[in-house]
XYZ file of C-alpha atoms in Angstrom:
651
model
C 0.000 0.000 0.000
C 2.466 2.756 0.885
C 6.089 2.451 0.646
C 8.385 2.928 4.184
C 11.837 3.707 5.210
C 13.723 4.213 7.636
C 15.807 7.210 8.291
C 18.788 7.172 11.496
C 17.345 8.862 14.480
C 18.656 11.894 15.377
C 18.723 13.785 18.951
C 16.981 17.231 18.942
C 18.948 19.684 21.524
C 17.129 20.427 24.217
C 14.758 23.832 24.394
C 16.347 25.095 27.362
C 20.128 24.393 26.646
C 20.880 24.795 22.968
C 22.871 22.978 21.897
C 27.183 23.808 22.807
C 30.890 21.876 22.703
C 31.114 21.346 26.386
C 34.514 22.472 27.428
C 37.391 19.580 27.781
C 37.949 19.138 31.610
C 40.917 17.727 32.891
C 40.020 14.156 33.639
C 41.901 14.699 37.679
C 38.825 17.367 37.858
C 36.722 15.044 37.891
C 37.631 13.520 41.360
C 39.008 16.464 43.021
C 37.674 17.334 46.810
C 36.080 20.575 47.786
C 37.189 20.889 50.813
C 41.233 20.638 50.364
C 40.687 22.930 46.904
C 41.833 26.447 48.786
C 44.956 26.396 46.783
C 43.356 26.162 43.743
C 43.040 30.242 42.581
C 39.834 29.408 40.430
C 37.474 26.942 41.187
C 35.041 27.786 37.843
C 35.828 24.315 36.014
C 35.242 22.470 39.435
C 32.300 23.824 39.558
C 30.651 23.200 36.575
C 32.054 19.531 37.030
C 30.179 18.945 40.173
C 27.124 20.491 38.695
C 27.116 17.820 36.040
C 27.927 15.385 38.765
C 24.825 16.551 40.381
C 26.396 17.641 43.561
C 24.568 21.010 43.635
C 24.593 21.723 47.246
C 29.104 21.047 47.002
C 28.899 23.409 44.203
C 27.276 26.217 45.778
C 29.781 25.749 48.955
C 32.236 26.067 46.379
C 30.665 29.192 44.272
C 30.638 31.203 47.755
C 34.707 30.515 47.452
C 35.434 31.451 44.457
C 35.686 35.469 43.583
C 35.348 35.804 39.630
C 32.583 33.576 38.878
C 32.346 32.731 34.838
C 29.156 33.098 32.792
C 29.356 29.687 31.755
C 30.001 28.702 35.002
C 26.824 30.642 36.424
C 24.794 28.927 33.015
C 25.881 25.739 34.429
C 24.333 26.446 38.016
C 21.016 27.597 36.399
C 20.887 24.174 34.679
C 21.261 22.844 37.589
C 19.193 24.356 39.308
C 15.965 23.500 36.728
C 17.186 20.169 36.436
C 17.386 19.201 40.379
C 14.084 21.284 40.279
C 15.326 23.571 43.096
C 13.510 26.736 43.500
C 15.460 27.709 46.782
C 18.615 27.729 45.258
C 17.280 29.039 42.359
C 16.778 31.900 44.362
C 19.927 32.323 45.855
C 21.705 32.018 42.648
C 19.614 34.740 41.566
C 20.869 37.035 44.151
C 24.117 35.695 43.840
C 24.193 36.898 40.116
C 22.766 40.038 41.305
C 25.078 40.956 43.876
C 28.467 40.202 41.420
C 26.919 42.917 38.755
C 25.661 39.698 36.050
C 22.484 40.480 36.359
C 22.046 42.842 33.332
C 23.851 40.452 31.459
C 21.440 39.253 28.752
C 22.686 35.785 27.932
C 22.231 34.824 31.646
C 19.098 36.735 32.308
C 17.516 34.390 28.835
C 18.615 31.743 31.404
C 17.534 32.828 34.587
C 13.754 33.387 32.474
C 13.484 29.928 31.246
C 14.968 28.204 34.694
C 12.098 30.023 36.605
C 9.672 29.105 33.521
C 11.034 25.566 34.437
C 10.042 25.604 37.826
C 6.847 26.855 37.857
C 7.840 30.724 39.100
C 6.417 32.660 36.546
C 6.185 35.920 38.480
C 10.361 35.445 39.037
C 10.374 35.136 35.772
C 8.490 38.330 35.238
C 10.225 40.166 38.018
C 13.824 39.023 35.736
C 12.370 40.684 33.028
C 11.131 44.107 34.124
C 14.693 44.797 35.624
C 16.529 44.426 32.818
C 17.369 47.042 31.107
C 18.962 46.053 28.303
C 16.416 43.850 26.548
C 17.412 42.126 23.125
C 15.056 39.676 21.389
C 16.544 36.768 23.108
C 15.632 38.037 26.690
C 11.859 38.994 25.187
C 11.923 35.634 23.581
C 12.924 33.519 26.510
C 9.623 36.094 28.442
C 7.056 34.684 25.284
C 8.259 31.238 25.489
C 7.776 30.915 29.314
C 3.834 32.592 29.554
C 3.334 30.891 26.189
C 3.860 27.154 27.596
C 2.137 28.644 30.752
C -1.019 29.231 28.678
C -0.914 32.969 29.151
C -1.364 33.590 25.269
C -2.658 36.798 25.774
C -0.370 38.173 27.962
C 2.316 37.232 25.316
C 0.630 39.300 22.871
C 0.113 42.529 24.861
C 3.924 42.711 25.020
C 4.760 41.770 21.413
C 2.673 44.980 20.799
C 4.799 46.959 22.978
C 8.214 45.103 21.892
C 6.918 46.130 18.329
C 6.167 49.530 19.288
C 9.749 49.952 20.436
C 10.943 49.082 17.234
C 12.826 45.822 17.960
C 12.766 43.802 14.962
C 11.108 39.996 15.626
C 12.883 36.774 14.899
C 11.953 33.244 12.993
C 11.752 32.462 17.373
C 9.593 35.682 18.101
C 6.969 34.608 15.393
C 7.405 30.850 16.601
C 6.225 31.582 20.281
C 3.507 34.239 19.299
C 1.474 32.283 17.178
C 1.687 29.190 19.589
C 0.585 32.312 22.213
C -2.603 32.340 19.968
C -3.992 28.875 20.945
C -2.346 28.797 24.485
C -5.631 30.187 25.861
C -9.072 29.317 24.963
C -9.411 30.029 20.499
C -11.040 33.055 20.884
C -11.571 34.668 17.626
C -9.649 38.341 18.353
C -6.661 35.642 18.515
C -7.679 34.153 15.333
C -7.452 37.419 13.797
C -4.388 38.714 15.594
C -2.820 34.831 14.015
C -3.862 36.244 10.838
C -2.279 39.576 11.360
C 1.040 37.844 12.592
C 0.919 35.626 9.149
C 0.965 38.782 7.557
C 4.019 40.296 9.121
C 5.751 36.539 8.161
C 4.893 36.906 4.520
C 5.775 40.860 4.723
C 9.191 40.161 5.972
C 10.221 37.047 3.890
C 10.233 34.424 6.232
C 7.635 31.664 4.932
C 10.749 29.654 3.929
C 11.380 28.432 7.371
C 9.417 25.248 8.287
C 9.002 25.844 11.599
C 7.055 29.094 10.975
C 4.879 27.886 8.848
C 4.162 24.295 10.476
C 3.385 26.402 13.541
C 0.971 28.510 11.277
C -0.731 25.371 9.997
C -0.610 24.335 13.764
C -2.395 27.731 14.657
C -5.026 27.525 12.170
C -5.359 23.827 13.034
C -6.659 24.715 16.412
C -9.034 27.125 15.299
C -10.552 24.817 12.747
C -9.686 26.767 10.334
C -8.848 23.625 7.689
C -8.542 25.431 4.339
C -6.231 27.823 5.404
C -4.038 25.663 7.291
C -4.374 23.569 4.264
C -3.545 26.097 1.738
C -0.408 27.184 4.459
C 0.836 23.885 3.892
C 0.541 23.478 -0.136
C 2.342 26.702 -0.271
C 5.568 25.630 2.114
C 8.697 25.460 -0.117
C 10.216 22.800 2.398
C 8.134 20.294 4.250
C 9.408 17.596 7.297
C 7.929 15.509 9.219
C 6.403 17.387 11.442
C 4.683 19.497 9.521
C 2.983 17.073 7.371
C 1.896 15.433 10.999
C 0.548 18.727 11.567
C -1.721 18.840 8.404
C -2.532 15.332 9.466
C -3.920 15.972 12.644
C -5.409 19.134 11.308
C -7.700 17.411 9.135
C -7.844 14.211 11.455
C -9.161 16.461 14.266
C -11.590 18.811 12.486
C -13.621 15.966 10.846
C -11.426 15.176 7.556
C -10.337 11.638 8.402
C -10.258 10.612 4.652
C -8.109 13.749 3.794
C -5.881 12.815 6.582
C -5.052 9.153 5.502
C -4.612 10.623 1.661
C -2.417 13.201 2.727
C -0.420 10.099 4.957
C -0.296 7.944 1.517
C 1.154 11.301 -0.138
C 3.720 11.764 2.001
C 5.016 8.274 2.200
C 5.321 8.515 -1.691
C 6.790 12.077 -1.276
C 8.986 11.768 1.622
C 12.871 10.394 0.918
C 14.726 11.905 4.027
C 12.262 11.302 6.422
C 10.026 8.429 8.037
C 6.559 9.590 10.179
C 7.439 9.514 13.638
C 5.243 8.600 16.632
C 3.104 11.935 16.516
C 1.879 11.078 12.850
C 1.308 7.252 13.400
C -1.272 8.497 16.442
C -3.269 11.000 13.485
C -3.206 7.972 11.005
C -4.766 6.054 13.615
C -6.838 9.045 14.888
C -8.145 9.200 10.875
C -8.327 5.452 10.963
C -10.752 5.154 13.651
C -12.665 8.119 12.742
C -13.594 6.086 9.666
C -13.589 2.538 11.329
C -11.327 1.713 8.969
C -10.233 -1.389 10.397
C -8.512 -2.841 7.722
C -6.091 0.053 7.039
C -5.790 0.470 10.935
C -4.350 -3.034 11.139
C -1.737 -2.242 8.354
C -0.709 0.819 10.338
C -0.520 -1.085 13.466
C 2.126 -3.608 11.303
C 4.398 -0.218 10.037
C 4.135 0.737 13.833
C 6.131 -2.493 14.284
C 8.231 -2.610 12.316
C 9.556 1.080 13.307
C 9.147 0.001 16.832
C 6.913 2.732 17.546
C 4.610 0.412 19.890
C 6.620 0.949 23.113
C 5.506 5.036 22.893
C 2.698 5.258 25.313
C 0.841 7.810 22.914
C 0.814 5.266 20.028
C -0.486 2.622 22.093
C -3.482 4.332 23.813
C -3.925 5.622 20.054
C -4.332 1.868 18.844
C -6.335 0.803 22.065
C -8.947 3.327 20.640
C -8.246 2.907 17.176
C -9.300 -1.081 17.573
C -12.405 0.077 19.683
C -13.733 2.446 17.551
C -13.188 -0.573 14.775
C -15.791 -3.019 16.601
C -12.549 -5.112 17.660
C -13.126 -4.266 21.522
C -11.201 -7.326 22.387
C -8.504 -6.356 20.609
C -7.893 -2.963 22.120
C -8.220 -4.839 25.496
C -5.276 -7.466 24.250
C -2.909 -4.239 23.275
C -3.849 -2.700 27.119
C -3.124 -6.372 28.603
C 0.621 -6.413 27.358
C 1.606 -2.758 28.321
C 4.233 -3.098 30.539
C 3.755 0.850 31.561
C 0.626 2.481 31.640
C 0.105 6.285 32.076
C -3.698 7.736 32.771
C -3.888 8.365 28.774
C -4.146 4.506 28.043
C -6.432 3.924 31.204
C -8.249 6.918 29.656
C -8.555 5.182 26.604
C -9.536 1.838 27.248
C -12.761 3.782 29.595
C -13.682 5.186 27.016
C -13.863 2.266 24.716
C -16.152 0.537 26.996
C -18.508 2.920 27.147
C -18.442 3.596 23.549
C -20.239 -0.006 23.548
C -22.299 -0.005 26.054
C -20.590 -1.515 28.522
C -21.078 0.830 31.402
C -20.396 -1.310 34.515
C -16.911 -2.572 32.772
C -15.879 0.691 32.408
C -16.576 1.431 35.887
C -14.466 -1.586 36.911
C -11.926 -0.600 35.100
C -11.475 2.970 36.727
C -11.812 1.445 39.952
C -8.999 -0.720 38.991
C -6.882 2.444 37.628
C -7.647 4.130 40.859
C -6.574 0.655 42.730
C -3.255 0.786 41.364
C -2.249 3.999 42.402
C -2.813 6.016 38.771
C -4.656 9.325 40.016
C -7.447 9.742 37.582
C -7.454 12.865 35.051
C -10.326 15.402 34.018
C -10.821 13.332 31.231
C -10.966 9.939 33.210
C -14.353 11.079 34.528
C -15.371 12.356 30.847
C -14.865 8.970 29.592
C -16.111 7.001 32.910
C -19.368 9.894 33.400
C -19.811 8.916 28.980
C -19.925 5.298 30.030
C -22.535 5.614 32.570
C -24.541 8.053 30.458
C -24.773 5.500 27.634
C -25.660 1.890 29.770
C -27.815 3.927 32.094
C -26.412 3.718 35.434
C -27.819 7.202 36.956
C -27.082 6.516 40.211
C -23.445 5.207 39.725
C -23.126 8.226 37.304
C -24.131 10.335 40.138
C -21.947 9.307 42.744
C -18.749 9.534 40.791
C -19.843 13.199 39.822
C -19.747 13.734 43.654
C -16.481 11.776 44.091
C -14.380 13.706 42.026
C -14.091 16.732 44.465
C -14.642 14.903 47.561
C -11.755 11.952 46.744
C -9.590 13.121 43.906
C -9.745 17.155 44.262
C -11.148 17.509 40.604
C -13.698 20.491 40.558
C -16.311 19.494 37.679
C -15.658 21.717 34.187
C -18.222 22.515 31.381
C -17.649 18.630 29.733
C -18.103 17.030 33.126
C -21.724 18.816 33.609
C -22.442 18.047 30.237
C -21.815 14.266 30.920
C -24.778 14.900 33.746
C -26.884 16.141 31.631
C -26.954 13.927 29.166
C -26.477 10.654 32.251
C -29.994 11.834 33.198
C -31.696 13.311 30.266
C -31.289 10.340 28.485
C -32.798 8.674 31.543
C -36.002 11.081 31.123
C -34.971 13.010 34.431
C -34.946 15.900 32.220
C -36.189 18.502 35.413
C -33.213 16.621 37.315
C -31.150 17.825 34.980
C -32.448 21.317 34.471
C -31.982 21.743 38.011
C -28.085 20.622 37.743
C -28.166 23.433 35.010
C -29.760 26.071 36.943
C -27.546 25.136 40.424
C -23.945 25.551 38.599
C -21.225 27.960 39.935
C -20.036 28.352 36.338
C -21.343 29.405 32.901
C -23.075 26.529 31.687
C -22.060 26.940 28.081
C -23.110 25.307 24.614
C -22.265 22.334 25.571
C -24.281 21.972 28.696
C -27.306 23.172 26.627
C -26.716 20.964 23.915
C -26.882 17.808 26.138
C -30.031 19.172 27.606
C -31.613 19.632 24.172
C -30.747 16.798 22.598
C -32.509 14.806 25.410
C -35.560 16.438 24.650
C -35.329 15.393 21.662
C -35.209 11.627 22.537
C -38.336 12.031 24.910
C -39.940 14.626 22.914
C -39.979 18.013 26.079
C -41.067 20.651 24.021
C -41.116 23.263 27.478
C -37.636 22.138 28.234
C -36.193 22.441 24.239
C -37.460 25.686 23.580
C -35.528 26.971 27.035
C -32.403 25.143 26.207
C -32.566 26.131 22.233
C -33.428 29.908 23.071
C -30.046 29.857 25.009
C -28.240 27.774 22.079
C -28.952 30.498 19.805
C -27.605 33.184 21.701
C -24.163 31.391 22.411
C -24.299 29.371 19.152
C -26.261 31.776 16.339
C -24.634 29.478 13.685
C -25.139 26.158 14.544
C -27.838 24.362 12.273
C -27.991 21.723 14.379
C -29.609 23.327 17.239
C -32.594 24.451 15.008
C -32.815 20.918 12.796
C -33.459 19.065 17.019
C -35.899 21.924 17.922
C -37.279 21.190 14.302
C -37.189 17.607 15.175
C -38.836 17.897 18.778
C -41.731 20.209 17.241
C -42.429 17.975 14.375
C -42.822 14.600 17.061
C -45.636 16.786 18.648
C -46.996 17.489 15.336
C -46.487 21.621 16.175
C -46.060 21.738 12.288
C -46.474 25.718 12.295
C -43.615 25.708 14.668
C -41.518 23.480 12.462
C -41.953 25.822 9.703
C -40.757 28.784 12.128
C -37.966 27.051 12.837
C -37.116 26.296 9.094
C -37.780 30.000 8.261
C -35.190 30.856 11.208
C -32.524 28.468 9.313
C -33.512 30.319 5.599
C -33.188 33.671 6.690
C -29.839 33.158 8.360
C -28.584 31.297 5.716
C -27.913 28.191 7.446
C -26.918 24.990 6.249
C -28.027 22.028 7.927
C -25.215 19.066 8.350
C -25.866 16.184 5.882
C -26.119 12.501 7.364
C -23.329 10.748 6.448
C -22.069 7.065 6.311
C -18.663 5.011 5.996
C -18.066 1.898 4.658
C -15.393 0.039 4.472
C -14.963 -2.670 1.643
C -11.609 -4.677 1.212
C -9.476 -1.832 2.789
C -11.472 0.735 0.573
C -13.293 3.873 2.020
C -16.796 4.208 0.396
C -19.239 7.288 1.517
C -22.854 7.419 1.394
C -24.817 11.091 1.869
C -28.617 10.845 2.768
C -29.212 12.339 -0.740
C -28.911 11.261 -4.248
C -25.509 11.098 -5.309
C -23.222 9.670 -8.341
C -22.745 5.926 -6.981
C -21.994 3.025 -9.896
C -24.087 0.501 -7.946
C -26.583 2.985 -6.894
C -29.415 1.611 -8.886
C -28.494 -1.547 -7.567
C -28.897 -0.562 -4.245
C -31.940 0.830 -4.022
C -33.429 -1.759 -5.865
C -32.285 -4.193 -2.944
C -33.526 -1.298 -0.914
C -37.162 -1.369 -1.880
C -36.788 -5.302 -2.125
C -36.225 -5.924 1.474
C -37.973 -3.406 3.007
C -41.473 -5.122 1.279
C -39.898 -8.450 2.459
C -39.350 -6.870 6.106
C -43.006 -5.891 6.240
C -44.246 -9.118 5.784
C -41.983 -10.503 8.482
C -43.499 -7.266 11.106
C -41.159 -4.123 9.861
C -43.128 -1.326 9.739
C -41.175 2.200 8.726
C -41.205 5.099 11.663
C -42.256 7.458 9.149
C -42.295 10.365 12.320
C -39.019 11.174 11.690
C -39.420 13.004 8.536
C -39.835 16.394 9.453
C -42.134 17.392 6.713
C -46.042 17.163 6.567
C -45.968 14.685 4.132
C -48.463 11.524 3.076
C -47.160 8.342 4.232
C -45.398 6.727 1.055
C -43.724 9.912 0.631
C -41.899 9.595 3.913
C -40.887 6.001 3.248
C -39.334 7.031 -0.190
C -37.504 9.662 1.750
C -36.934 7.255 4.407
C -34.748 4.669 2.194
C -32.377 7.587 1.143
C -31.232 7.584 4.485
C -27.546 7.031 4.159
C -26.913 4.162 6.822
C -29.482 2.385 4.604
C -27.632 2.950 1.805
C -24.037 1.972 3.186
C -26.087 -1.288 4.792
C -27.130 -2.521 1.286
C -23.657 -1.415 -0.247
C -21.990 -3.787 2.714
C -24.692 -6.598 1.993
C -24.219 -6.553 -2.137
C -20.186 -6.168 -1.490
C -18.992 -8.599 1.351
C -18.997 -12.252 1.550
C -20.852 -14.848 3.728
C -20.126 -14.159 7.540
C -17.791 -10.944 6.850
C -19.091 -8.155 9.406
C -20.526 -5.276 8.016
C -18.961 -2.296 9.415
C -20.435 1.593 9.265
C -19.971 4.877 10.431
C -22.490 7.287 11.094
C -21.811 11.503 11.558
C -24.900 11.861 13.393
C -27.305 10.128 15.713
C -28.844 7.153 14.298
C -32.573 7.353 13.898
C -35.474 5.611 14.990
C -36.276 3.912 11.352
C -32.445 3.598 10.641
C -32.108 1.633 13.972
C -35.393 -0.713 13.606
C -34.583 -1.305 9.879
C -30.675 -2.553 10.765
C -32.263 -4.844 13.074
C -34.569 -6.719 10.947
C -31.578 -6.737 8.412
C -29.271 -8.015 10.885
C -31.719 -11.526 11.448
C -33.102 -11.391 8.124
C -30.135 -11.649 6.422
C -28.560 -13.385 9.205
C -25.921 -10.957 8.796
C -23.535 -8.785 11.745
C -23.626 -5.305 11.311
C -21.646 -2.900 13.720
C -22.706 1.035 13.079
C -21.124 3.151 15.226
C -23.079 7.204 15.560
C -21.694 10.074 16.932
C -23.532 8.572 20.557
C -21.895 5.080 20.683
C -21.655 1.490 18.990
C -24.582 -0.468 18.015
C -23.871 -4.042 17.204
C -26.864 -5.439 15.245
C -27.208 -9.532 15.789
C -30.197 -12.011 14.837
C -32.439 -8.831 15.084
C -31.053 -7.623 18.677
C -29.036 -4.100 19.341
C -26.377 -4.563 21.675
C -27.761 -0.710 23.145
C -31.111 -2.477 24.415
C -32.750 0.130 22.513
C -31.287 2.995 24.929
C -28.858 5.117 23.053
């Protein structure tokens, strides 16, 4: 399928110590004894010795003895000091510097920046910075990388105003750490702009010939969700490596373009001669992969990851544990988790989440309790995944408690996702004023995505009192979502409110709204095949809805009988069946049945929920044709067998 090689590794230099020849000691240095060194007139090499030694403390017994400290002897310290993660003697190096006159010096104070950065001491950091008086763009760099990694992205760009207002030119480094300083906060759009305005000054000046501008501006845009620009960043880049074509990968893999991502990973192993993807673009491939439940492609990146020996990186394992899940092949994540021999919260993470992407809530519950059991403190998104797992086997009341664990026991205050994850636990379990009342009791913004959870439970049970309060809030804080009208559409059209429904439509017209297609995946001897729930250019298309129409008159005759109420328009009753079978799960089910042998699984993805009629009609498939179907929605896995849904109806 693709073509691989393998390139020698090489060793980046470190971010805080560039990369220098360290000076050639004597070797008798090495072993020499502080206390009978008096003699010795300069103790500078003995000092940096022990430092790499890691004898901090004997150095700084010696540094008090010695009268003409170096600079790379006081460079050596600070490393030492960030290393041995010492902010004490950080400190009194600091005043140390001070005190012998180096403190103006702006190769140490770059140093003294990132070893407070290092330790967590941002306001030293700060407090280095507004004393010195001579600032070149190494010292403001060092300032922009620190409250960049810190997440203080805006803070970074109130002083590259002012550094530009001085008239101090930028660097390839200053333009580096300001766009990053445009996603270290939350992406709000002012820094979208301001990314656009700093792309600007990069083209202005010459500069889109370095790569790690410009894979930094396709990472920017990335995070934004912008995908065509990042996209047409990246076609543009005279030089590519490997890490920006990971970048475009996990641009697209991340803002719903899994096929472009796996294209652009075939591309590059065609394109590529001096370079091999690294761990960081096997986990987008598989990211893309499982997007698409791609399982057969998955498996032959799972064989390259091999063969490169990228399965001992944690982040390409938990990648493959939900990779396999998100396939149907549960077990098989399981297996991968089973042979770790090291396992961070990310892979627990993972395999919690694949659980209750099936349906199995209690299992997922065991499995945090075992996490917690072996001493692996659980993360924000370890009660995401665990809260998910509840919300989709049911378990309100386990569901609840954990919600009331995670300040109590772990010292986790709940965020917008984890009162979502309430929501939806017991909306789904019509206990929709139960969770209004979580809604109306929170101590912090409930957000878009507290409403949405909340709205689309009303649409499952049909509250039109409760939609119309969470949808009037969804279109203040999201005025361009479709979505959000097409469920208040839905919910008014289940009640038959057809005057409403045709409000609601008007709404979407006038504001020029486009409402998200359905969608389907299928995957047919390791091709991708996509189905949209309207008539499209297909060669077997005929073919298919002839089986279509066949069946479905078989079907009725066996008890199938169409839930025409999910057609939003006010429409006679064959005319919602023939609207009906366009749906495009229907379409990708007869594709799998005409295109896959006897006792091959049929395997489909779904963009959006799966419907009422979508769900009923897989299940007479699945025993009628005495075939297994696994259709994972944007909700969870359904796993059709002899007519059953492994969901119990409840998704």
């Amino acid at each position: 399928m693709w073509a691989f090689h393998t390139p020698q590794p090489t060793q980046p230099p470190s971010l805080f110590n560039p990369p220098r020849t360290p000076p050639k000691l004597p070797s008798s240095s090495l072993t020499l004894n502080p206390s009978i060194s008096n003699s010795t007139p300069n103790h500078n090499q003995l000092i940096q010795s022990l430092c790499k030694q890691g004898d901090l403390k004997q150095a700084f017994k010696l540094l008090s003895r010695e009268p003409n400290p170096s600079q790379r002897t006081y460079e050596v310290l600070i490393l030492s000091c960030a290393d041995q993660n010492s902010l004490s003697l950080a400190q009194s190096l600091h005043s140390h510097i001070s005190e012998n006159g180096f403190d103006q010096d702006p190769f140490l104070v770059t140093k003294l920046i990132s070893m407070y950065a290092a330790l967590d001491s941002l306001d030293d950091a700060r407090k280095v910075f507004d004393k010195t008086r001579k600032r070149t763009i190494f010292v403001w760099n060092a300032l922009f990388r620190a409250l960049t990694l810190a997440g203080f992205g805006e803070e970074v760009l109130g002083l590259y105003r002012k550094m530009n207002r001085i008239g101090l030119p930028s660097d390839r480094f200053t333009y580096t750490y300001v766009l990053k300083a445009c996603v270290a906060s939350e992406c709000m759009v002012s820094l979208l702009n301001k990314g656009k305005e700093i792309h600007a000054h990069i083209l202005r000046h010459g500069l889109e010939g370095y790569v790690h501008i410009m894979t930094t501006l396709v990472d920017m845009y990335a995070r934004f969700g912008c995908v065509a620009h990042a996209s047409f960043v990246f076609e543009k880049m005279p030089v590519r490596n490997v890490v920006s074509w990971s970048a475009m990968m996990a641009c697209y893999a991340k803002n719903g373009k899994p096929f472009e991502a796996l294209e652009l990973f075939r591309e590059m192993m065609i394109e590529t001669q001096d370079s091999a993807p690294n761990s960081v673009t096997m986990v987008s491939v598989l990211q893309a992969c499982a997007a698409l439940s791609a399982l057969e492609q998955g498996k032959l990146v799972h064989a390259y990851i091999l063969r490169r020996g990228l399965d001992s990186v944690l982040p390409v394992i938990s990648a493959l544990i939900t990779m396999y899940a998100r396939c149907g092949e549960l077990e098989l994540g399981q297996r991968i988790f089973d042979r770790m021999e090291n396992r961070d919260v990310v892979s627990w993470n993972s395999l919690i989440s694949s659980y209750g992407l099936h349906g199995y809530g209690k299992k997922a519950m065991q499995i945090f309790q075992e996490m917690i059991h072996q001493g692996v403190s659980p993360s924000p998104i370890t009660f995401v995944s665990v809260l998910g797992a509840c919300s989709h086997a049911g378990l309100v009341e386990e569901g609840k408690k954990l919600f009331d664990s995670m300040r109590k026991e772990h010292g986790i205050h709940p965020s917008v996702e984890h009162y979502a994850c309430m929501v939806d636990l017991l909306g789904r379990a019509n206990r929709l004023e139960e969770a209004a009342k979580i809604i109306d009791e929170m101590r912090i913004e409930p957000g878009a995505k507290v409403w949405g959870s909340l709205l689309g439970s009303c649409r499952i049970h049909c509250n039109v009192e409760l939609a119309e309060r969470a949808s009037h809030r969804l279109f203040q804080l999201e005025p361009h979502s479709a979505g959000n009208y097409v469920l208040l559409a839905d919910i008014y059209a289940e009640a038959e409110m057809w005057d409403d429904v045709k409000r609601v439509r008007k709404l979407l017209e006038t504001r020029s709204l486009q409402k998200v297609a359905g969608r389907s995946w299928i995957e047919v001897r390791r091709k991708m095949y996509s189905f949209v729930s309207v008539d499209e250019p297909n060669p077997q298309i005929e073919l298919i809805q002839s089986l279509l129409i066949k069946l479905v008159a078989e079907m009725k005759e066996k008890g199938y009988s169409p839930q025409t109420k999910v057609v939003l328009y006010d429409l006679d009753e064959s005319e919602k069946e023939r609207i009906l079978l366009g749906h495009s799960e229907k379409l990708a089910v007869a594709f799998g049945l005409i295109n896959t042998k006897k006792g091959e699984t049929i395997r489909i993805t779904k963009n959006l929920r799966l419907c009422e009629d979508c769900h009923s009609f897989t299940k007479f498939i699945s025993k009628f044709t005495n075939k297994e179907i696994l259709v994972r929605d944007v909700n969870r896995f359904h796993h059709f067998q002899n007519g059953v849904c492994s969901c119990g109806d409840y998704w």
